[in-house]
Short mmCIF file of C-alpha atoms and ligand atoms in Angstrom, two decimals:
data_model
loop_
_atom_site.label_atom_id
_atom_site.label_comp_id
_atom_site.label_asym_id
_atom_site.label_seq_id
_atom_site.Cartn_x
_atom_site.Cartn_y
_atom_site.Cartn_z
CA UNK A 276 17.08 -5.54 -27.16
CA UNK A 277 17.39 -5.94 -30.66
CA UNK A 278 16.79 -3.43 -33.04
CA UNK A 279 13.55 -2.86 -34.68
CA UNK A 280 12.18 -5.80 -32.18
CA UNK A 281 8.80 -5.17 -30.07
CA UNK A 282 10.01 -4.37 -26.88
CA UNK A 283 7.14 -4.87 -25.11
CA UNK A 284 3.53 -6.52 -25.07
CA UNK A 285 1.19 -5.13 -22.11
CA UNK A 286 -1.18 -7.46 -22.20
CA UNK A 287 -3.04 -10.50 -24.49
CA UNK A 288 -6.58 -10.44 -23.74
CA UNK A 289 -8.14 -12.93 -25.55
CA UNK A 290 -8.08 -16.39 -24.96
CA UNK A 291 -7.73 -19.74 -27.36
CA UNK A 292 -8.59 -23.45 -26.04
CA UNK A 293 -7.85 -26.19 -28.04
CA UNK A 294 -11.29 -26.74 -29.81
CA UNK A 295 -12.41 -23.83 -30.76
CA UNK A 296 -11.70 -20.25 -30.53
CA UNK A 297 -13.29 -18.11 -27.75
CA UNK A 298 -12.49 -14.54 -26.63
CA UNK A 299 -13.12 -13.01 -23.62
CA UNK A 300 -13.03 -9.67 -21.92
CA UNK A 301 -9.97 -8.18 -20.18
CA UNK A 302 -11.18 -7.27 -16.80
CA UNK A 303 -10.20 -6.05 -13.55
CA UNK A 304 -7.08 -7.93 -13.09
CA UNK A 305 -5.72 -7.90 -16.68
CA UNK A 306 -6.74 -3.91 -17.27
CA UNK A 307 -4.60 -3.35 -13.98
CA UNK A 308 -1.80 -5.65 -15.74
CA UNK A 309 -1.81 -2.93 -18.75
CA UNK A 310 -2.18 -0.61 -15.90
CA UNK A 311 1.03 -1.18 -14.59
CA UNK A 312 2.45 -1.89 -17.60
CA UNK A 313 1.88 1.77 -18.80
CA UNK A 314 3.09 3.12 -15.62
CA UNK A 315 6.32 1.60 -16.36
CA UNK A 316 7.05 2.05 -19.67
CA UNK A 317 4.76 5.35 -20.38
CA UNK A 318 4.21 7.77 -17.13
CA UNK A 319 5.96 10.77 -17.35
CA UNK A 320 6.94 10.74 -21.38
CA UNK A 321 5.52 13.24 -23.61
CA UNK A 322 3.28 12.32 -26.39
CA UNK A 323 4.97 14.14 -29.20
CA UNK A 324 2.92 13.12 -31.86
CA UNK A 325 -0.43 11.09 -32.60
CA UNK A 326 -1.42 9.07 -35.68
CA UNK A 327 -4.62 7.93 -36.15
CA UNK A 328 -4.85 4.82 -38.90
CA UNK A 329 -8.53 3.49 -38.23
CA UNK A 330 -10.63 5.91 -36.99
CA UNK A 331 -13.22 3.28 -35.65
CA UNK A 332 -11.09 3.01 -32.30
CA UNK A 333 -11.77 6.93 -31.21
CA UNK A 334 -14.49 8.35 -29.91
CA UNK A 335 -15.19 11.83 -32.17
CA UNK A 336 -13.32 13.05 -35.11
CA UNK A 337 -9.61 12.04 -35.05
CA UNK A 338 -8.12 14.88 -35.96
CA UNK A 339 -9.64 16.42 -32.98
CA UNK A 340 -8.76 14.04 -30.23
CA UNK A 341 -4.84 14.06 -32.16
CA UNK A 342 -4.76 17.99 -31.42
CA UNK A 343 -6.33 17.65 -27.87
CA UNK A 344 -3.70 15.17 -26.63
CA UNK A 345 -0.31 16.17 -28.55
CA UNK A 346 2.08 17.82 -26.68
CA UNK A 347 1.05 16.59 -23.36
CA UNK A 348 3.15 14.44 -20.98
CA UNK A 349 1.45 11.61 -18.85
CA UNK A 350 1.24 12.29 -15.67
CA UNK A 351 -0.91 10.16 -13.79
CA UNK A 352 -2.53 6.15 -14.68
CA UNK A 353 -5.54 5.69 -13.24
CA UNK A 354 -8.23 2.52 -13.19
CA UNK A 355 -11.69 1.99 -11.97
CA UNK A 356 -13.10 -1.00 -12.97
CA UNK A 357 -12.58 -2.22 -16.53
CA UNK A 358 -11.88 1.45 -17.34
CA UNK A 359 -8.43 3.20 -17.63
CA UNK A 360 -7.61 7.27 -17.82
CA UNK A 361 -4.29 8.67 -18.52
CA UNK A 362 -4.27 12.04 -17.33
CA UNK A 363 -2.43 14.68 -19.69
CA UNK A 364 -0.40 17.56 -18.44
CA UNK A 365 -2.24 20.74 -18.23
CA UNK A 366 -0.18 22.93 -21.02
CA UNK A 367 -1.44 26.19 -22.98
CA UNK A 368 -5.18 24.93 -20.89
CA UNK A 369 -6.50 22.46 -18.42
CA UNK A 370 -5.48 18.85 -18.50
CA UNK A 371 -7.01 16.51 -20.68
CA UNK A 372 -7.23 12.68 -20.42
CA UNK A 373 -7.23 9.67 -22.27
CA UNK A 374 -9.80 7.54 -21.50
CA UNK A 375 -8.80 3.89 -22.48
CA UNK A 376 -11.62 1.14 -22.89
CA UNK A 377 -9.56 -2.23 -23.97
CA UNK A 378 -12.81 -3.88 -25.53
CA UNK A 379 -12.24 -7.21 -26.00
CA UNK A 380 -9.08 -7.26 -28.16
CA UNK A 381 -7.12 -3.99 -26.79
CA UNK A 382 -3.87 -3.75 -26.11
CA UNK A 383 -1.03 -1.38 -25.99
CA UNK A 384 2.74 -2.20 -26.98
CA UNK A 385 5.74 0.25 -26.59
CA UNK A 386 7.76 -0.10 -29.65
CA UNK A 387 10.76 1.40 -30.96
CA UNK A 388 9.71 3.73 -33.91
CA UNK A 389 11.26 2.03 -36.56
CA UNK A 390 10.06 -1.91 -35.62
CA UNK A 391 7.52 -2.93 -38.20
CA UNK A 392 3.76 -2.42 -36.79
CA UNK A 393 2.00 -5.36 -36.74
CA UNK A 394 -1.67 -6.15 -37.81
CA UNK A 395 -3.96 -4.18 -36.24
CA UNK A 396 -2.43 -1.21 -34.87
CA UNK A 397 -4.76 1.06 -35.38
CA UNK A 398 -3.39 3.88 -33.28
CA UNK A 399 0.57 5.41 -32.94
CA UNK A 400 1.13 7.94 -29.72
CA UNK A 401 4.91 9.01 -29.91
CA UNK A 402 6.87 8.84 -27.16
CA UNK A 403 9.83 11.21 -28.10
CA UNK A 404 11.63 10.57 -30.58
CA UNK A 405 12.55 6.45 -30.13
CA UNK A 406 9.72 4.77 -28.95
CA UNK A 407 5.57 5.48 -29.03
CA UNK A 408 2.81 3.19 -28.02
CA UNK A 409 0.57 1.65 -29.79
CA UNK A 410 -2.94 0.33 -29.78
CA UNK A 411 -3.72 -2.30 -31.21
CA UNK A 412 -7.09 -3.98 -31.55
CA UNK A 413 -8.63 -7.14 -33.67
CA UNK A 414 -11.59 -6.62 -33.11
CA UNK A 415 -12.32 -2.84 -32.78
CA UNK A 416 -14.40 -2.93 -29.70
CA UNK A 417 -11.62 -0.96 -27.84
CA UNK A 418 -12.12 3.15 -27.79
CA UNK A 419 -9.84 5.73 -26.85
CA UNK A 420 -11.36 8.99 -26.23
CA UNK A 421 -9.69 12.48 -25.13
CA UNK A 422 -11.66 13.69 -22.27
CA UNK A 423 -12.06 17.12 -19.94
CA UNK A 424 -11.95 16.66 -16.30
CA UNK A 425 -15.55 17.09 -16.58
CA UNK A 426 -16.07 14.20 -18.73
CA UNK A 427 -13.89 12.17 -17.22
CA UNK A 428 -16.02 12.59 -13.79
CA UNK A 429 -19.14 11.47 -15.89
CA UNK A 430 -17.64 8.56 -16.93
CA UNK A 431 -16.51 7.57 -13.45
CA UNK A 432 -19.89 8.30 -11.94
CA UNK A 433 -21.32 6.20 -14.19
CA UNK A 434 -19.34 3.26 -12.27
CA UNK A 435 -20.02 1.29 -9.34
CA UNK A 436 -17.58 0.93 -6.70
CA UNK A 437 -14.39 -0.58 -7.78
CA UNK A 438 -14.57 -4.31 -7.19
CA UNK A 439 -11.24 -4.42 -5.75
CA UNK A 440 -11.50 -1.04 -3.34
CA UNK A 441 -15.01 -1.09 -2.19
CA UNK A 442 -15.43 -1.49 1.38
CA UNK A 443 -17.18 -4.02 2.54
CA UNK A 444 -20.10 -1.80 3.93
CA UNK A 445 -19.67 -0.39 -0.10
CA UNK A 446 -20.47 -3.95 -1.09
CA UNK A 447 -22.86 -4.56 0.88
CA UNK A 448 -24.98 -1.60 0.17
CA UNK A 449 -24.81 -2.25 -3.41
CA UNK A 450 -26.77 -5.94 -2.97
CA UNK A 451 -29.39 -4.49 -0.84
CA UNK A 452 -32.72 -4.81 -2.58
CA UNK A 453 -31.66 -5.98 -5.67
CA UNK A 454 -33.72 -9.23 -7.45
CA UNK A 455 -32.32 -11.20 -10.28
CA UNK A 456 -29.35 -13.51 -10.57
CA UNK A 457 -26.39 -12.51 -8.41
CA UNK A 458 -23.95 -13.90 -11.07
CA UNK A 459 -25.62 -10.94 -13.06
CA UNK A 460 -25.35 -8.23 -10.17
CA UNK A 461 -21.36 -8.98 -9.96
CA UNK A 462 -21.03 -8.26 -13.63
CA UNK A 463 -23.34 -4.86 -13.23
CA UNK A 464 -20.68 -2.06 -13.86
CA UNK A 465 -22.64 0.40 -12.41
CA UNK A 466 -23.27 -1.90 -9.43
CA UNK A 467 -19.61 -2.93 -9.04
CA UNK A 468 -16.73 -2.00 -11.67
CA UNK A 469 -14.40 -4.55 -13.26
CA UNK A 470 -16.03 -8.23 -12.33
CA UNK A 471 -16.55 -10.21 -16.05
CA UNK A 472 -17.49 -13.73 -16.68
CA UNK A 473 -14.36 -15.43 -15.34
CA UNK A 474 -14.08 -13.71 -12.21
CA UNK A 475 -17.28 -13.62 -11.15
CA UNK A 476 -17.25 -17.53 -11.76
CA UNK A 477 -14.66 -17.93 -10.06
CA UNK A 478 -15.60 -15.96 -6.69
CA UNK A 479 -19.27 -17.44 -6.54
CA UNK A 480 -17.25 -20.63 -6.34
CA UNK A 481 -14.87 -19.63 -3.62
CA UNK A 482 -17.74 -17.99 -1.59
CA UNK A 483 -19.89 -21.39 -2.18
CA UNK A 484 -22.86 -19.28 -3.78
CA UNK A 485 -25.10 -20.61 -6.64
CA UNK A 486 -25.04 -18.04 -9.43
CA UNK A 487 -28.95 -17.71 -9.80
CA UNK A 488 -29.01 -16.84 -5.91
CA UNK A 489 -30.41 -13.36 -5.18
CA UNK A 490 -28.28 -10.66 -4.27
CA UNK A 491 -30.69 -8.64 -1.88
CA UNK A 492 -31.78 -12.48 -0.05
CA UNK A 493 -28.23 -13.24 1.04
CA UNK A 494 -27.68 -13.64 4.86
CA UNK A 495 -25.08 -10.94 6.04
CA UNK A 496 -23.03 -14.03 6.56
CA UNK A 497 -23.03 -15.11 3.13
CA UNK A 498 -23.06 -11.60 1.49
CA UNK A 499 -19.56 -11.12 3.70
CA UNK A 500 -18.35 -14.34 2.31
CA UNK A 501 -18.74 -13.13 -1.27
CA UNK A 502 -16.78 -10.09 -0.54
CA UNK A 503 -13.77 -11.78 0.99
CA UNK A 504 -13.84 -14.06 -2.11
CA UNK A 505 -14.21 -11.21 -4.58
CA UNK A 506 -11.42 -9.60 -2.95
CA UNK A 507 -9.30 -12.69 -2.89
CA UNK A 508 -9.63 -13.79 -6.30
CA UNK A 509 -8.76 -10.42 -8.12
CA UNK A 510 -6.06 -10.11 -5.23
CA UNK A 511 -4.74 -13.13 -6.99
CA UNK A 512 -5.56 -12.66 -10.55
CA UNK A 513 -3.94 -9.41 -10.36
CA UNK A 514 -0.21 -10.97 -8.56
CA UNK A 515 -0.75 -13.25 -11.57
CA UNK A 516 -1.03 -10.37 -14.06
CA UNK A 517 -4.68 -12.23 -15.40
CA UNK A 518 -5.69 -14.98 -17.46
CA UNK A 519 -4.89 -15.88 -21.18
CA UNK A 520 -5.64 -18.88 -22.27
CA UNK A 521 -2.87 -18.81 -24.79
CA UNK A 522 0.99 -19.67 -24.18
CA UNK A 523 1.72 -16.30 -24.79
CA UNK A 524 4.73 -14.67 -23.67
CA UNK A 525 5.27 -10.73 -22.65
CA UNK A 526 8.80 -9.71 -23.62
CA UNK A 527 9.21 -9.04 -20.05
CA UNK A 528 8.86 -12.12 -18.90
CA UNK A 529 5.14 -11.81 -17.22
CA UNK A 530 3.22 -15.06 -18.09
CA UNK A 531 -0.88 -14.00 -17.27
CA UNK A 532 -0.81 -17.55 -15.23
CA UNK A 533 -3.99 -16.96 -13.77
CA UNK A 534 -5.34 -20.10 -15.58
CA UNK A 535 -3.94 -22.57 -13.44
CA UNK A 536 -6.07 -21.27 -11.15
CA UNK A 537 -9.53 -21.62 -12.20
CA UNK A 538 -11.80 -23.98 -10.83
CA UNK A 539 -14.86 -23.24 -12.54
CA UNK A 540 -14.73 -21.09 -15.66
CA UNK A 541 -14.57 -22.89 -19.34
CA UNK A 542 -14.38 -26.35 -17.16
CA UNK A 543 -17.83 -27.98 -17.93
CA UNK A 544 -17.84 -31.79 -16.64
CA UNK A 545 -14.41 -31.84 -15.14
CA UNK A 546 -14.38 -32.16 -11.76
CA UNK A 547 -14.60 -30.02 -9.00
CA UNK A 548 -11.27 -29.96 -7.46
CA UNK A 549 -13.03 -29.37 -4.19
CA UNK A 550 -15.42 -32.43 -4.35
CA UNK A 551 -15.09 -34.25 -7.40
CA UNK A 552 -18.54 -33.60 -8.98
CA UNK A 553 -18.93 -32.50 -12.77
CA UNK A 554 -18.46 -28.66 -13.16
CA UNK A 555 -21.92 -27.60 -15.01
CA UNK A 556 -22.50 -24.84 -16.66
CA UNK A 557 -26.08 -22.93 -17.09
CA UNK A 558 -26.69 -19.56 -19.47
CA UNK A 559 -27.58 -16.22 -17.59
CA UNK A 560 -29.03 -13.94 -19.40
CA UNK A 561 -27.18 -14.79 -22.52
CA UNK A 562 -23.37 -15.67 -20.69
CA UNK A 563 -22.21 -18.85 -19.56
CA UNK A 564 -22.39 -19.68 -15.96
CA UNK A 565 -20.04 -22.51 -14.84
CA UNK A 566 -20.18 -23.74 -11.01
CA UNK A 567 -20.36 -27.07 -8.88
CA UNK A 568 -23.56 -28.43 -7.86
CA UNK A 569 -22.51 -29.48 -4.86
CA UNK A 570 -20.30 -27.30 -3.67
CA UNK A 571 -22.60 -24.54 -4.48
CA UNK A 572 -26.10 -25.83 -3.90
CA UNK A 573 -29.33 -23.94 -5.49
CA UNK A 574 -30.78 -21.77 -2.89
CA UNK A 575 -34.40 -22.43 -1.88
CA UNK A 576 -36.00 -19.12 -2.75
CA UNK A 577 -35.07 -20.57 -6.46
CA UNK A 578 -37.63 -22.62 -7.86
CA UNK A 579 -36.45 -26.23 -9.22
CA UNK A 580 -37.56 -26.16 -12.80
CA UNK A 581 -39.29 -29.63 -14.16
CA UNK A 582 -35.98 -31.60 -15.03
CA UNK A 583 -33.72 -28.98 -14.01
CA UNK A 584 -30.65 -30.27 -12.37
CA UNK A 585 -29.43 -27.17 -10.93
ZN1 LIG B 1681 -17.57 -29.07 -5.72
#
């Protein structure tokens, strides 16, 4: 590795199509990419010392949340959901954590010390004396926030199930009685953790379910269908390392090739590699649905609006 080069880019999570620019969410399977990635190239190092250049990015005062986590080796990774938590070593009192929200433009890199940051970086967590990580974020939705055990349990609470460990009596339970879209109740956090626009898209269209269906109508047949397909396509996504739309390369060598795999999302009037028929796309309470009329046909309990081609 050359000197001074980035050695590393966890994850790209926005994504760039030839017309125009869009940006989407990381979830489940590209905050378990960064996940991993930290795991590698982070667990067990000490974070020597913290620099904070935009304060935006932390929850409370900086110079706080630098004091709270210097010092303190990573121990554990942990993930529920969208939602990430580096636990700190216990040292002079109980361990702390790092709670990790990626936004939509979050990232981490591990860099040697002396490689020049790039645009962005907003926050510097040494890693002895060669390397430190560093968080970088466009857009500044990301937060990182030093939290007690106690705090950390509040945040998971908070959280539904997570979409790729619930059981299916988990999942099941969580539909029961609920009204509404289901293409909204898969993107509920607090219902189930970690499903976003693409792969809740995507695993309507594997289970054959129209997105404005209602969770709490679905036979027990159909509501087992969805979990098998929500479980399949993270499965995927995740051996994939996620989608970015983007020919971006990690310095490892990890392409996110999840893209090659959609067959709904961002693919309005092409056709339905199933059946052939136009992809369409609807709004849901302010997101883009995209699914195939055919292959997932409006259920009956939903009205057909005047003109409505659903
Ligand atoms: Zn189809």
């Amino acid at each position: 590795m050359a000197k001074g080069k980035i050695q590393m880019v966890l994850h790209l999570p926005f994504a760039i199509c030839p017309l125009k620019f869009f940006w989407t969410m990381p979830e489940l399977p590209e905050v378990e990419t960064v996940s991993q990635g930290l795991k590698r190239r982070a667990l067990g190092r000490r974070i020597i010392a913290v620099e904070v250049f935009h304060s935006g990015v932390i929850v409370g005062p900086p110079e706080q949340f630098a004091a709270e986590i210097e010092g303190r080796a990573i121990v554990s990774v942990r993930r529920k959901g969208k939602v990430l938590a580096l636990e700190l070593s216990a040292e002079s009192g109980p361990p702390r954590h790092l709670l990790v929200r990626l936004g939509m433009t979050g990232r981490f890199t591990v860099a040697a010390c002396e490689a020049p940051r790039e645009p962005h970086t907003h926050v510097l967590l040494r890693l002895g004396e060669r390397e430190e990580l560093r968080f970088r974020d466009a857009r500044r939705f990301g937060r990182l926030r030093s939290c007690s055990c106690e705090e950390l349990e509040a945040v998971w609470v908070r959280l539904g199930p997570d979409a790729q460990e619930a059981t299916e009596e988990e999942f099941l339970n969580a539909l029961r009685g609920h009204r509404g879209a289901l293409k909204s109740w898969l993107m509920n956090q607090r219902l189930l953790a970690g499903l976003g626009n693409i792969y809740a898209d995507e695993s309507l269209f594997l289970a054959r379910i129209h997105p404005l269906a209602q969770p709490g109508r679905l036979s027990l047949r159909t509501a087992r269908r969805l979990f098998r397909a929500v479980r399949k396509v993270l499965d995927t996504a995740v051996k994939l390392q996620g989608t970015s739309f983007r020919d971006y390369l990690d310095i490892e060598g990890r392409p996110g090739n999840y893209e090659q795999r959609l067959r709904v999302y961002q693919r309005t009037g092409k056709p339905c590699r199933r059946c052939g028929q136009p992809i369409r796309r609807i709004v849901i309470a302010g997101r883009s649905s995209h699914f195939c009329p055919h292959c997932q046909p409006r259920p009956r309990h939903i009205a057909k609006k005047r003109g409505s081609r659903l």
